Coordinates of C-alpha atoms in Angstrom, one line a residue:
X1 CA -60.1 -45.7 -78.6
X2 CA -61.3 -48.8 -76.7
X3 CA -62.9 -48.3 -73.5
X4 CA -59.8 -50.0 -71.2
X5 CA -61.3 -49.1 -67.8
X6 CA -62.3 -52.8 -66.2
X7 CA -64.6 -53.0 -63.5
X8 CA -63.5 -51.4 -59.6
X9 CA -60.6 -49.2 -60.5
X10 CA -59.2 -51.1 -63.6
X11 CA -60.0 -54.6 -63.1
X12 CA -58.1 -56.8 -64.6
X13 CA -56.8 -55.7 -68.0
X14 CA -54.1 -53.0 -67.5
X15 CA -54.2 -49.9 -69.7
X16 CA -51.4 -50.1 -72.7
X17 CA -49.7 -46.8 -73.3
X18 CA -49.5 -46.7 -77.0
X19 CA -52.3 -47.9 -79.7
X20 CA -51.1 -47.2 -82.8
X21 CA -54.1 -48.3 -84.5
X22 CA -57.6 -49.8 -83.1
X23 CA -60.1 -51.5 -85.3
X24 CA -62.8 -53.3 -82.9
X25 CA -63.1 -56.9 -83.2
X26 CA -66.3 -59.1 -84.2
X27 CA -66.9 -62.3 -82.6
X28 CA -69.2 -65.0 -83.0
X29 CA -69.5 -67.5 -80.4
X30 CA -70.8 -71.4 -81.2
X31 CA -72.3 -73.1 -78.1
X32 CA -74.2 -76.2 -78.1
X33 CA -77.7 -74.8 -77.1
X34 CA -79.5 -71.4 -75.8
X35 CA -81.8 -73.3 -73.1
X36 CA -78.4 -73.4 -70.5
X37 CA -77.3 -69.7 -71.4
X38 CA -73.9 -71.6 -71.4
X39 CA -71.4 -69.4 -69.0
X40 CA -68.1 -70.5 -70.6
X41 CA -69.3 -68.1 -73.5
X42 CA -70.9 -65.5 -71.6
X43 CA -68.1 -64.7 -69.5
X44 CA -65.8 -64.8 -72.5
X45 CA -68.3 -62.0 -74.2
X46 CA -68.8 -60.0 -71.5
X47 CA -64.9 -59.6 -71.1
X48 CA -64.3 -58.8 -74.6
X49 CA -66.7 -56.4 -74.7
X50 CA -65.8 -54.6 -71.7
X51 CA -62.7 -53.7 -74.2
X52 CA -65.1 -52.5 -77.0
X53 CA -65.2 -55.4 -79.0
X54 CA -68.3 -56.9 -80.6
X55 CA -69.8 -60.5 -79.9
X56 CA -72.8 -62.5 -80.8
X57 CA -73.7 -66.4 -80.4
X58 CA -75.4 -69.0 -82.8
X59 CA -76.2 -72.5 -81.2
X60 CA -75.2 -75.4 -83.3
X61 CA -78.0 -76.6 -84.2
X62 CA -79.3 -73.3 -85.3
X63 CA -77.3 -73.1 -89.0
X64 CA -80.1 -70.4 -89.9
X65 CA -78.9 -68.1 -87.0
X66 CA -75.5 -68.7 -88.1
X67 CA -75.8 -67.8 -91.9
X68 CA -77.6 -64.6 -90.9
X69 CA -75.0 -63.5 -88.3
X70 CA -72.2 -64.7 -91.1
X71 CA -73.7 -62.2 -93.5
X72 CA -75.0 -59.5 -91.7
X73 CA -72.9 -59.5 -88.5
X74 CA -69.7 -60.3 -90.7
X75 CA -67.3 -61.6 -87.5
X76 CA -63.7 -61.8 -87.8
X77 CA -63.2 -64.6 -85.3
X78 CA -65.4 -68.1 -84.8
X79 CA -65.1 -69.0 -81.1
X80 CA -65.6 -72.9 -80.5
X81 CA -66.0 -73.8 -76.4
X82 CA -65.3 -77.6 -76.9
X83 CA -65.9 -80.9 -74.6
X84 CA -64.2 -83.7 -75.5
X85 CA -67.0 -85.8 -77.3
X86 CA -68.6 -83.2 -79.1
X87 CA -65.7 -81.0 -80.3
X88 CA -66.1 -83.7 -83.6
X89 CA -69.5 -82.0 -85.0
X90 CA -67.9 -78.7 -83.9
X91 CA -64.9 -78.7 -85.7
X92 CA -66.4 -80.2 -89.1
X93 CA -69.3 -77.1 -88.5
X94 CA -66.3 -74.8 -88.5
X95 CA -65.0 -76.0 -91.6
X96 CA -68.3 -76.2 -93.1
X97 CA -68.4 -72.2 -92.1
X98 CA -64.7 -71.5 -93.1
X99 CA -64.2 -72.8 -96.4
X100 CA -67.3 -70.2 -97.0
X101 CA -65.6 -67.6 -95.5
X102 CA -62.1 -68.1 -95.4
X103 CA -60.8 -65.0 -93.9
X104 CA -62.4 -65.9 -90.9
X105 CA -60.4 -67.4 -87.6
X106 CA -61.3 -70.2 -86.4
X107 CA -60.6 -70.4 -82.0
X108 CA -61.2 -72.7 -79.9
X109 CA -61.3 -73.1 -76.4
X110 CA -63.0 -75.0 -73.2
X111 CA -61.9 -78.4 -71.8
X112 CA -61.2 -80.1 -75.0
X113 CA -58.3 -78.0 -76.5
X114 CA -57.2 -77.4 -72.4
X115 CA -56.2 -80.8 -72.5
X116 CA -55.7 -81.5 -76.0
X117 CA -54.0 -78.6 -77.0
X118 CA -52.7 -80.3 -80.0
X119 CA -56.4 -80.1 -81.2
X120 CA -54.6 -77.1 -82.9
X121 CA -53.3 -79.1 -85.4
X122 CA -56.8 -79.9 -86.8
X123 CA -57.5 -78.8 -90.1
X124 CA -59.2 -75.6 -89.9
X125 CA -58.4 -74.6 -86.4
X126 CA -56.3 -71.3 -86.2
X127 CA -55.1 -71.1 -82.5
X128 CA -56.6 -72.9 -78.9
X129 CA -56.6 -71.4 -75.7
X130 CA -55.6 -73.5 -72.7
X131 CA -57.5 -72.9 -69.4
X132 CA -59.0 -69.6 -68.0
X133 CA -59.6 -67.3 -70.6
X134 CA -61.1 -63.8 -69.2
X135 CA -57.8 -62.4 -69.8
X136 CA -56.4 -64.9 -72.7
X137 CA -59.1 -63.7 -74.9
X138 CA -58.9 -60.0 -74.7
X139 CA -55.6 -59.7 -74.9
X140 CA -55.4 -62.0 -77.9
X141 CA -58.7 -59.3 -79.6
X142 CA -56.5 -56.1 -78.5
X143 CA -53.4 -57.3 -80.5
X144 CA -55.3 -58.0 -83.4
X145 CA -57.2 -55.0 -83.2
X146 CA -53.9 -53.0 -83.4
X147 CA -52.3 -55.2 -86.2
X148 CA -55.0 -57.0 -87.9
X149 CA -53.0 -60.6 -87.2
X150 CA -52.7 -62.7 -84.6
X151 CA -49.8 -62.4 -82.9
X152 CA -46.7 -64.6 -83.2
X153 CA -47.0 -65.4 -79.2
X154 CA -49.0 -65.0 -76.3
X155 CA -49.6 -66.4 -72.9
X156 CA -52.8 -69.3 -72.8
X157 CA -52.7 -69.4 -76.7
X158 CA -50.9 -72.2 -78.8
X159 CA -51.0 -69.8 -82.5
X160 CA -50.3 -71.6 -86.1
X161 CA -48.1 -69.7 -87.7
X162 CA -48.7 -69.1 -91.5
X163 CA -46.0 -71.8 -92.4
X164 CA -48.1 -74.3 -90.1
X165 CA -45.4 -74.1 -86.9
X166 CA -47.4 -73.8 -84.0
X167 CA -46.2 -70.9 -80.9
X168 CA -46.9 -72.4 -77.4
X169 CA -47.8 -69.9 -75.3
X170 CA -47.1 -70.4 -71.6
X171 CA -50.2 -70.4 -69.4
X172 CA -50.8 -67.5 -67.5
X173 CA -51.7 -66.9 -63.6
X174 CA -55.2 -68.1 -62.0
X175 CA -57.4 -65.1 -62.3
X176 CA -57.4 -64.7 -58.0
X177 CA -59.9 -62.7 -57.2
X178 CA -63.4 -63.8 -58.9
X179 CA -65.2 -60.4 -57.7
X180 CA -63.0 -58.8 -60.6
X181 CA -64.9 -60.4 -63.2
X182 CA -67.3 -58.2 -65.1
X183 CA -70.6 -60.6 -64.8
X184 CA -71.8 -62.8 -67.6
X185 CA -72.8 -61.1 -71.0
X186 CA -77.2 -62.2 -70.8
X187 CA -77.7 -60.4 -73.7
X188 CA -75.8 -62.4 -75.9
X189 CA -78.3 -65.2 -75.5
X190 CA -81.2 -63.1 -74.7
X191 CA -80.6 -61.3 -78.4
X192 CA -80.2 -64.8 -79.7
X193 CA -83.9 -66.1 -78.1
X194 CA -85.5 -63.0 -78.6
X195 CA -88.4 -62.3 -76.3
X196 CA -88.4 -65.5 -73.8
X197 CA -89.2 -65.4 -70.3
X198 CA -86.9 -67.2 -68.7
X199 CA -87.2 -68.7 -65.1
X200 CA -84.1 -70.4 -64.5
X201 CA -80.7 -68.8 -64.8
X202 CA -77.0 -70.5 -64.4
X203 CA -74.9 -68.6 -62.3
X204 CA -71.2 -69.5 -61.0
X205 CA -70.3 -68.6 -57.5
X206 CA -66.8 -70.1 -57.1
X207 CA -64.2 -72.0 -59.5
X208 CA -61.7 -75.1 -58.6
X209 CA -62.6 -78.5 -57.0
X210 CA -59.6 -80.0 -54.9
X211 CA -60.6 -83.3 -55.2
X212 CA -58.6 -86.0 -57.6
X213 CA -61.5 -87.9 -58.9
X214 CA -59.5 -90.8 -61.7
X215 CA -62.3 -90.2 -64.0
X216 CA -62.4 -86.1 -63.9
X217 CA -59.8 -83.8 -65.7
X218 CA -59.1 -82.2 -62.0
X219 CA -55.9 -83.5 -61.7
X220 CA -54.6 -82.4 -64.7
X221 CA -56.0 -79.3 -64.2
X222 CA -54.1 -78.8 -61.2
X223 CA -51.3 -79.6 -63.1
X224 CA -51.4 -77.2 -65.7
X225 CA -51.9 -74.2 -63.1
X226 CA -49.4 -75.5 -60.7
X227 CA -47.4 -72.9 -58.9
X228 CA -49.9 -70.3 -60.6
X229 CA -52.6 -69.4 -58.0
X230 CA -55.0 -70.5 -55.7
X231 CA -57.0 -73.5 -57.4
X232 CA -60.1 -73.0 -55.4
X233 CA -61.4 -69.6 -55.7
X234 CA -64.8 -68.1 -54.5
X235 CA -66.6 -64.8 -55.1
X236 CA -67.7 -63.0 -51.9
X237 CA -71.4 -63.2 -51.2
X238 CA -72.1 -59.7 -51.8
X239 CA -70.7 -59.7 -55.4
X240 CA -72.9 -62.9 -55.7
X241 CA -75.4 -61.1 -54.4
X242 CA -75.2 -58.1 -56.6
X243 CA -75.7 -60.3 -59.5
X244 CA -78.5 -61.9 -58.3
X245 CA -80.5 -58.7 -57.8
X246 CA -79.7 -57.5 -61.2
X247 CA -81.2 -60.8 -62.5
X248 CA -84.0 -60.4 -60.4
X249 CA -84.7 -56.9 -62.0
X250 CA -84.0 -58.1 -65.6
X251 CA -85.9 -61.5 -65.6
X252 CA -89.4 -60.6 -63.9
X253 CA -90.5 -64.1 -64.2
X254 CA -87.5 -65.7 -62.6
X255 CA -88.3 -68.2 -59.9
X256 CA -85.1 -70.6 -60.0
X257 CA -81.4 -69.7 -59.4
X258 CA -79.4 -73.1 -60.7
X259 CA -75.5 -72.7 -58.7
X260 CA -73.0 -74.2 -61.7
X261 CA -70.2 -74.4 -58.9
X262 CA -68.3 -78.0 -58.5
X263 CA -69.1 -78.0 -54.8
X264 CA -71.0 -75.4 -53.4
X265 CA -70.7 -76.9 -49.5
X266 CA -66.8 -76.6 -50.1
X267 CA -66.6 -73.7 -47.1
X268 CA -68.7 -73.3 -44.5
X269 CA -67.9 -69.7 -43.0
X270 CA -69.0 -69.1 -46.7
X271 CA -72.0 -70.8 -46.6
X272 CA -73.3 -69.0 -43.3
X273 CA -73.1 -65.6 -44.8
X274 CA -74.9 -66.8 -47.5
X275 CA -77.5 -68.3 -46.2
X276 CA -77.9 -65.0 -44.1
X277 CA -78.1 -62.7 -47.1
X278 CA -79.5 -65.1 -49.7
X279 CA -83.1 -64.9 -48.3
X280 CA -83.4 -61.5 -47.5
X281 CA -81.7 -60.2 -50.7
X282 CA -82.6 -62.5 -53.1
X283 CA -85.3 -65.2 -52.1
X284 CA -85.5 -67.7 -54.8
X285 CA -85.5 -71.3 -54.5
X286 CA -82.1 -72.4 -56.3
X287 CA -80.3 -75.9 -57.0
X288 CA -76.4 -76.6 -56.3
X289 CA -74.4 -79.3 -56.0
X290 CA -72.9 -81.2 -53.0
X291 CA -70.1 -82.9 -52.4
X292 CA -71.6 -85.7 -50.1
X293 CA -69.0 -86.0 -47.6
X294 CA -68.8 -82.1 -46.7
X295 CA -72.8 -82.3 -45.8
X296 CA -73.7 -82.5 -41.8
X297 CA -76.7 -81.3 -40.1
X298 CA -75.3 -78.1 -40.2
X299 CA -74.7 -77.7 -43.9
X300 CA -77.7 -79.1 -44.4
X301 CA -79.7 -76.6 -42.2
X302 CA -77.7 -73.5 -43.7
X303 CA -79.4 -74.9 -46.9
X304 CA -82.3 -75.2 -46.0
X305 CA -82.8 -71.6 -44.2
X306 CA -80.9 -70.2 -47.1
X307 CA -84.2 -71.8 -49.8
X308 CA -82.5 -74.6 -50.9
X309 CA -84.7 -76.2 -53.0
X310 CA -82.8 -79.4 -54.7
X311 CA -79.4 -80.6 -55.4
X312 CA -77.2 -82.7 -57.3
X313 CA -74.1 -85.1 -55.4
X314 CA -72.4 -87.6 -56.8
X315 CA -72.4 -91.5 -56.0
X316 CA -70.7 -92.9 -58.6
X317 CA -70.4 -96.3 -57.5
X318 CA -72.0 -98.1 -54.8
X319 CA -68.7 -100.5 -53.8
X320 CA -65.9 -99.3 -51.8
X321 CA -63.4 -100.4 -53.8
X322 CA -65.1 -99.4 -56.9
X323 CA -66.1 -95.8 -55.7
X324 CA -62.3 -95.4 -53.9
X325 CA -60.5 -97.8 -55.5
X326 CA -60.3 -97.4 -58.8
X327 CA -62.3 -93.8 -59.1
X328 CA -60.4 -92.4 -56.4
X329 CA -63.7 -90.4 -54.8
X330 CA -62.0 -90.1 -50.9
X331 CA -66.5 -90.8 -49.6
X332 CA -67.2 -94.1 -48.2
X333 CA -70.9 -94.9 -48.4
X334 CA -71.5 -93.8 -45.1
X335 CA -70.8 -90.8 -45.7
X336 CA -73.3 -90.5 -48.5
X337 CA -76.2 -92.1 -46.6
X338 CA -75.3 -89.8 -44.1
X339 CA -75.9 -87.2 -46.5
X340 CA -78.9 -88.5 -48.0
X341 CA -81.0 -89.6 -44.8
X342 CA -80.3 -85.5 -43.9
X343 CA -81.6 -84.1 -47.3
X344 CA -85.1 -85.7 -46.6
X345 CA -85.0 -84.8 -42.9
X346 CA -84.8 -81.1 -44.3
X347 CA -87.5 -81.5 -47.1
X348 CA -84.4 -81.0 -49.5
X349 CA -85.0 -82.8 -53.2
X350 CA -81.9 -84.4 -54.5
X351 CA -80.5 -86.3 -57.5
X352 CA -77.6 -88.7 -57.4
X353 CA -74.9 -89.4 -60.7
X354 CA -73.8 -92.5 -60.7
X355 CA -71.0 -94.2 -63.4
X356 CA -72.1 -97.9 -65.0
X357 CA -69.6 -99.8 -66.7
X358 CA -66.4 -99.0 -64.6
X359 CA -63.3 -100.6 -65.5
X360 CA -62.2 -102.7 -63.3
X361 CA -66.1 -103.5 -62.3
X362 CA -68.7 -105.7 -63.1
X363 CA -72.1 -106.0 -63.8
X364 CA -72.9 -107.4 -60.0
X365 CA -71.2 -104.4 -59.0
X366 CA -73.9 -102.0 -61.6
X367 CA -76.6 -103.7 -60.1
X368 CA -75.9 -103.0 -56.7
X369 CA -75.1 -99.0 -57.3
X370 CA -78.7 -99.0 -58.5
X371 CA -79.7 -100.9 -55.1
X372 CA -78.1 -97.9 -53.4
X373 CA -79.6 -95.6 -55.3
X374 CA -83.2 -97.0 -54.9
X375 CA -82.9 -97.4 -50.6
X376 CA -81.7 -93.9 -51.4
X377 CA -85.1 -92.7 -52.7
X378 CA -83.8 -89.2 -54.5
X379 CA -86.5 -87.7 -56.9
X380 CA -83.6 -88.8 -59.5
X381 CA -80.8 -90.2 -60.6
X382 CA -78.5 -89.6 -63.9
X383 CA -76.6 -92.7 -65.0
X384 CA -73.7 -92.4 -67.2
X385 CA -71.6 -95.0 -69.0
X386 CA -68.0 -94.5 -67.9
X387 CA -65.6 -92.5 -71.0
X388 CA -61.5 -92.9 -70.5
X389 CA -60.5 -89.9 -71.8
X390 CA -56.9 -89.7 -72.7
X391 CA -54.9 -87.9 -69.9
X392 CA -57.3 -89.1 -67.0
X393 CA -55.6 -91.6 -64.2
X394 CA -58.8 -94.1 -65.6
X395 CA -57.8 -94.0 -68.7
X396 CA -54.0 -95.3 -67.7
X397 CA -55.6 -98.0 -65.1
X398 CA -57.9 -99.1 -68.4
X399 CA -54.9 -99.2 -70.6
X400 CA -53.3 -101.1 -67.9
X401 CA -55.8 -103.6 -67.9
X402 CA -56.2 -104.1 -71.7
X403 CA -59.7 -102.5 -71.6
X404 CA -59.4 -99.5 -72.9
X405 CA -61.0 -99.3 -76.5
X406 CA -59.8 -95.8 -77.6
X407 CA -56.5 -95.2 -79.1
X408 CA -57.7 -92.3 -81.4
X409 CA -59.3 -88.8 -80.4
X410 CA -62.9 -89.9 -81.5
X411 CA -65.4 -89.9 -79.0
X412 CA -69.5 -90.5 -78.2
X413 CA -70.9 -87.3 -77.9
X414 CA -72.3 -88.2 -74.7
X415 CA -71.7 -90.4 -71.9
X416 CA -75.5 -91.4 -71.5
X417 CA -75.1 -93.7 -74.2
X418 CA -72.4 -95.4 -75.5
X419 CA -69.0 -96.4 -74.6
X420 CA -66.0 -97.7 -76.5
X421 CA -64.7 -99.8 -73.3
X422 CA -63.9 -103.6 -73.5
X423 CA -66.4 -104.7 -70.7
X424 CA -68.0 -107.9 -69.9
X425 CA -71.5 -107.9 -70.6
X426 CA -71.2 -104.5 -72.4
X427 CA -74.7 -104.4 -73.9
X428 CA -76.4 -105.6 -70.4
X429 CA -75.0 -102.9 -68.7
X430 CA -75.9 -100.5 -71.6
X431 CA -79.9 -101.5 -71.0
X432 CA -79.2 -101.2 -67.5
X433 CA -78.1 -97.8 -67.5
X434 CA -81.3 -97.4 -69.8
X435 CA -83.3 -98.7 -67.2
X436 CA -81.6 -97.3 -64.0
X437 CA -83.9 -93.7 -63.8
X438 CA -86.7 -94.9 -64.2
X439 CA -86.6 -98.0 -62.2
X440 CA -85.5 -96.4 -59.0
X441 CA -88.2 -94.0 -59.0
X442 CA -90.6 -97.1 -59.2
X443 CA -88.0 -98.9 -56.7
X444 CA -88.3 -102.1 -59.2
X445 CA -86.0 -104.6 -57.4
X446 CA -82.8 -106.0 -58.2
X447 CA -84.3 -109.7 -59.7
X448 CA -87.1 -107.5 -61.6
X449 CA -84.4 -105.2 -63.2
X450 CA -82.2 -107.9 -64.2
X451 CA -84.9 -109.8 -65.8
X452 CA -85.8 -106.3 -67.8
X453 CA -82.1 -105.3 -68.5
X454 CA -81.8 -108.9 -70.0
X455 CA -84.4 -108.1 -72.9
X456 CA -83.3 -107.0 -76.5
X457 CA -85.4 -103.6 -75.9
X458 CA -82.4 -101.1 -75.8
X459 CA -84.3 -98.7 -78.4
X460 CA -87.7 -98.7 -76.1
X461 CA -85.5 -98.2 -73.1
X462 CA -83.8 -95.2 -74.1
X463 CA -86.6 -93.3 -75.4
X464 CA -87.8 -93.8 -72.3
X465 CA -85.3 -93.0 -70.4
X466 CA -85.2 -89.8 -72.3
X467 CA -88.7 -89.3 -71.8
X468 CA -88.6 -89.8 -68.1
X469 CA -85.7 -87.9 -67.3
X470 CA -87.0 -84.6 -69.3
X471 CA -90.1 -84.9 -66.8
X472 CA -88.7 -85.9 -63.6
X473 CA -85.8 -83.0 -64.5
X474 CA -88.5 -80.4 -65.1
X475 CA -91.0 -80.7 -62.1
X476 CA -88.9 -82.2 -59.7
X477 CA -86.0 -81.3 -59.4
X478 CA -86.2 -77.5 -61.3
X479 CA -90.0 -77.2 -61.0
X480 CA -91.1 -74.2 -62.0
X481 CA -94.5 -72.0 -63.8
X482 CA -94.5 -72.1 -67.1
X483 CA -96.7 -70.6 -70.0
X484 CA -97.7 -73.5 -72.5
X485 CA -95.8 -72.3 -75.9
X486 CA -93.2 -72.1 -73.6
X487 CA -93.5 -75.2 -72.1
X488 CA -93.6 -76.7 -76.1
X489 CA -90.4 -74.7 -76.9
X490 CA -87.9 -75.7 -74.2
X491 CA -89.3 -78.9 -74.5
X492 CA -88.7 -79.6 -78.2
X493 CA -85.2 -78.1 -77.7
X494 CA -84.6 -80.4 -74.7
X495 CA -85.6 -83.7 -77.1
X496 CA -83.6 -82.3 -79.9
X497 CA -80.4 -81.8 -78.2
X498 CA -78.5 -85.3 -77.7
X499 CA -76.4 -84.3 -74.9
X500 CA -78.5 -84.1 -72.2

């Protein structure tokens, strides 16, 4: 029988009082890389496997990895975590896989299928889970474990039926209390690697964002969960903390904590306790993102004494009624200078993400968000090229305004690169966004970058751009000690990978 006891007296899968049969499950997990140890499919793992079940992971890339684990590991379930953009190669791997092995069941879950839960419908695709999945997922294992099908119903889960109906499960309750969670399975990707030494980890101490950003899926997420819990949820610093030491312990050559969380500044009482503990417990530099308006000389202090060592906040867009207007970010640029002039008072590294090519904008208005970012003077800044994904409040204002380019659920894989807008000046903008990294860390001015952006070298400027955002990334922002075959490995899977 199936080891039902969750974490703390239960946790939170309740114990059924009648298996009539129990066959564990098998479940092979398809994430984009290993280098990010992505925690979608870690926490998915490590809650299945609380309830006996079996998991392993394959990167997509890594069709080797996969063909052994199809053979040898033999899983009854392919688990897809999708983002809109590159849930295309994804699903045509699955169906590569499947029509190999077509016993096997294809799921899908992630922000992709959350918002597009008619991705279901895609040839190959057995059922998609909406939302939080901790509890989706193990409940959906358990029922096939007792019957050896997937049930007709159940609650996060749209299910094709075998006469091609699809059951649309009702979304289920916010998971409420994050300390509940068993932590992230790390041997799924450590098995996966083999023996690497890592010196970074991910790790996830809250979940929601209350902000209403027109470009982000946060609106719609709030939606969807609506009268179901509390949107913003975060785990108390001494589960954090428990976590961190057993990191610690298992990585020896750790020396970088990376916070995932939306908005780690998002509550200061919080924050204080942390930056108490985090020193004395832990002692690691680590990296977190900031929400620009939230940061005073407080916050910023807390940071610091806590061993801050570099963070990530968003611009966007360097006009008010570009940055408020029509992405709806509630900071005026006060409030970001503000929050920038305080990072370099406390010896703080930052990076800044900024969106080129805005509906609604123009190129004047590109040029002077890189102006803002270069008086800014961060050790670097991402530039992305806006996507209207269906089901965003951008995507209705671009449809509004005849610019929208995207009727059909095909996508760039990543926003670094192209866009399917109808923008003036589209290909200008595309070299400026080429351009924009590398020329505010030189602080090239405006005239100079215009001239440059205006040149047919689009090809020259990206490799570049890749080149110089791989270094600034890796001993600036998360620098860290590093053995040379090391070095060479996450380096080569860094310049292999097209997301980043």
């Amino acid at each position: 029988m199936p080891p039902y006891s969750g974490r703390r007296g239960g946790g939170l899968f309740p114990t059924p009082r009648v298996i009539l049969r129990w066959t564990a499950v098998k479940l092979l997990f398809l994430t984009s890389d290993y280098l990010t140890q992505p925690l979608g499919a870690a926490y998915l793992s490590a809650a299945v496997r609380e309830r006996g079940h079996s998991t392993e992971v394959a990167a997509l890339p890594d069709t080797g990895r996969q063909k052994m684990l199809l053979r040898r590991f033999r899983p009854d379930f392919l688990c897809l975590s999708l983002t809109t953009g590159q849930h295309s190669a994804f699903l045509s791997r699955a169906r590569h896989i499947k029509k190999e092995y077509p016993r096997l069941l294809v799921l899908a879950g992630g922000p992709h299928p959350t918002f597009y839960p008619e991705f279901v419908h895609e040839r190959g695709v057995d059922a998609v889970c909406r939302g939080e999945g901790e509890t989706a997922l193990p409940a959906m294992m358990d029922a096939f474990a007792r019957t050896g099908v997937l049930p007709e119903r159940a609650a996060n889960w749209w299910i094709k039926q075998p006469d091609g109906s699809v059951a649309e499960g009702e979304v289920g309750p916010l998971i409420e209390d994050l300390d509940m969670l068993p932590s992230p399975d790390r041997d799924l990707f450590d098995r996966a690697q083999g023996n690497v030494r890592r010196h970074t980890v991910f790790v996830m101490a809250s979940r929601g964002c209350p902000y209403k950003c027109s470009y982000c899926f946060n609106h719609a997420y709030q939606e969807l969960y609506r009268g179901k819990g509390t949107m913003c949820r975060r785990r108390s610093v001494g589960n954090l903390m428990e976590e961190l030491r057993a990191l610690k312990c298992r990585y020896p050559s750790l020396q970088i904590v990376v916070f995932q969380d939306d908005t780690f500044n998002l509550n200061r009482e919080w924050l204080r306790e942390f930056s108490e503990r985090y020193p004395r417990e832990i002692g690691l530099p680590f990296h977190c993102h900031l929400r620009a308006n939230l940061l005073d000389d407080e916050t910023a202090g807390l940071l610091r004494r806590a061993g801050c060592l570099s963070v990530k906040m968003g611009l966007e867009a360097g006009r008010e009624y570009v940055r408020n207007g029509i992405l709806n970010r509630s900071m005026s640029l006060a409030d970001f200078e503000t929050a920038s002039g305080l990072l370099h008072k406390y010896g703080i590294r930052f990076a800044i993400e900024n969106i080129l090519a805005i509906p609604g904008s123009s190129t004047d208005d590109d040029f002077y968000t890189y102006e803002v970012n270069r008086r800014s003077r961060p050790q670097f800044c991402f530039a992305s090229l806006m996507q209207v994904y269906p089901g965003t409040r951008i995507s209705e204002y671009a449809a509004r305004h005849g610019l929208a380019g995207n009727s059909r659920m095909v996508f760039p894989s990543t926003f670094y690169r192209d866009s399917d807008l109808r923008i003036d000046e589209q290909k200008l903008r595309g070299r400026l966004r080429s351009l924009f990294a590398l020329g505010v860390s030189l602080s090239l001015p405006v005239p100079l970058m215009r001239k440059l952006a205006g040149l047919p070298l689009r090809g020259l400027y990206e490799c570049l751009d890749r080149l110089w955002k791989g270094y600034r990334l890796r001993f600036r922002i998360y620098p860290y000690r590093q053995d040379f075959w090391g070095f060479l490995r996450d380096t080569r899977q860094y310049l292999l990978n097209r997301h980043y």
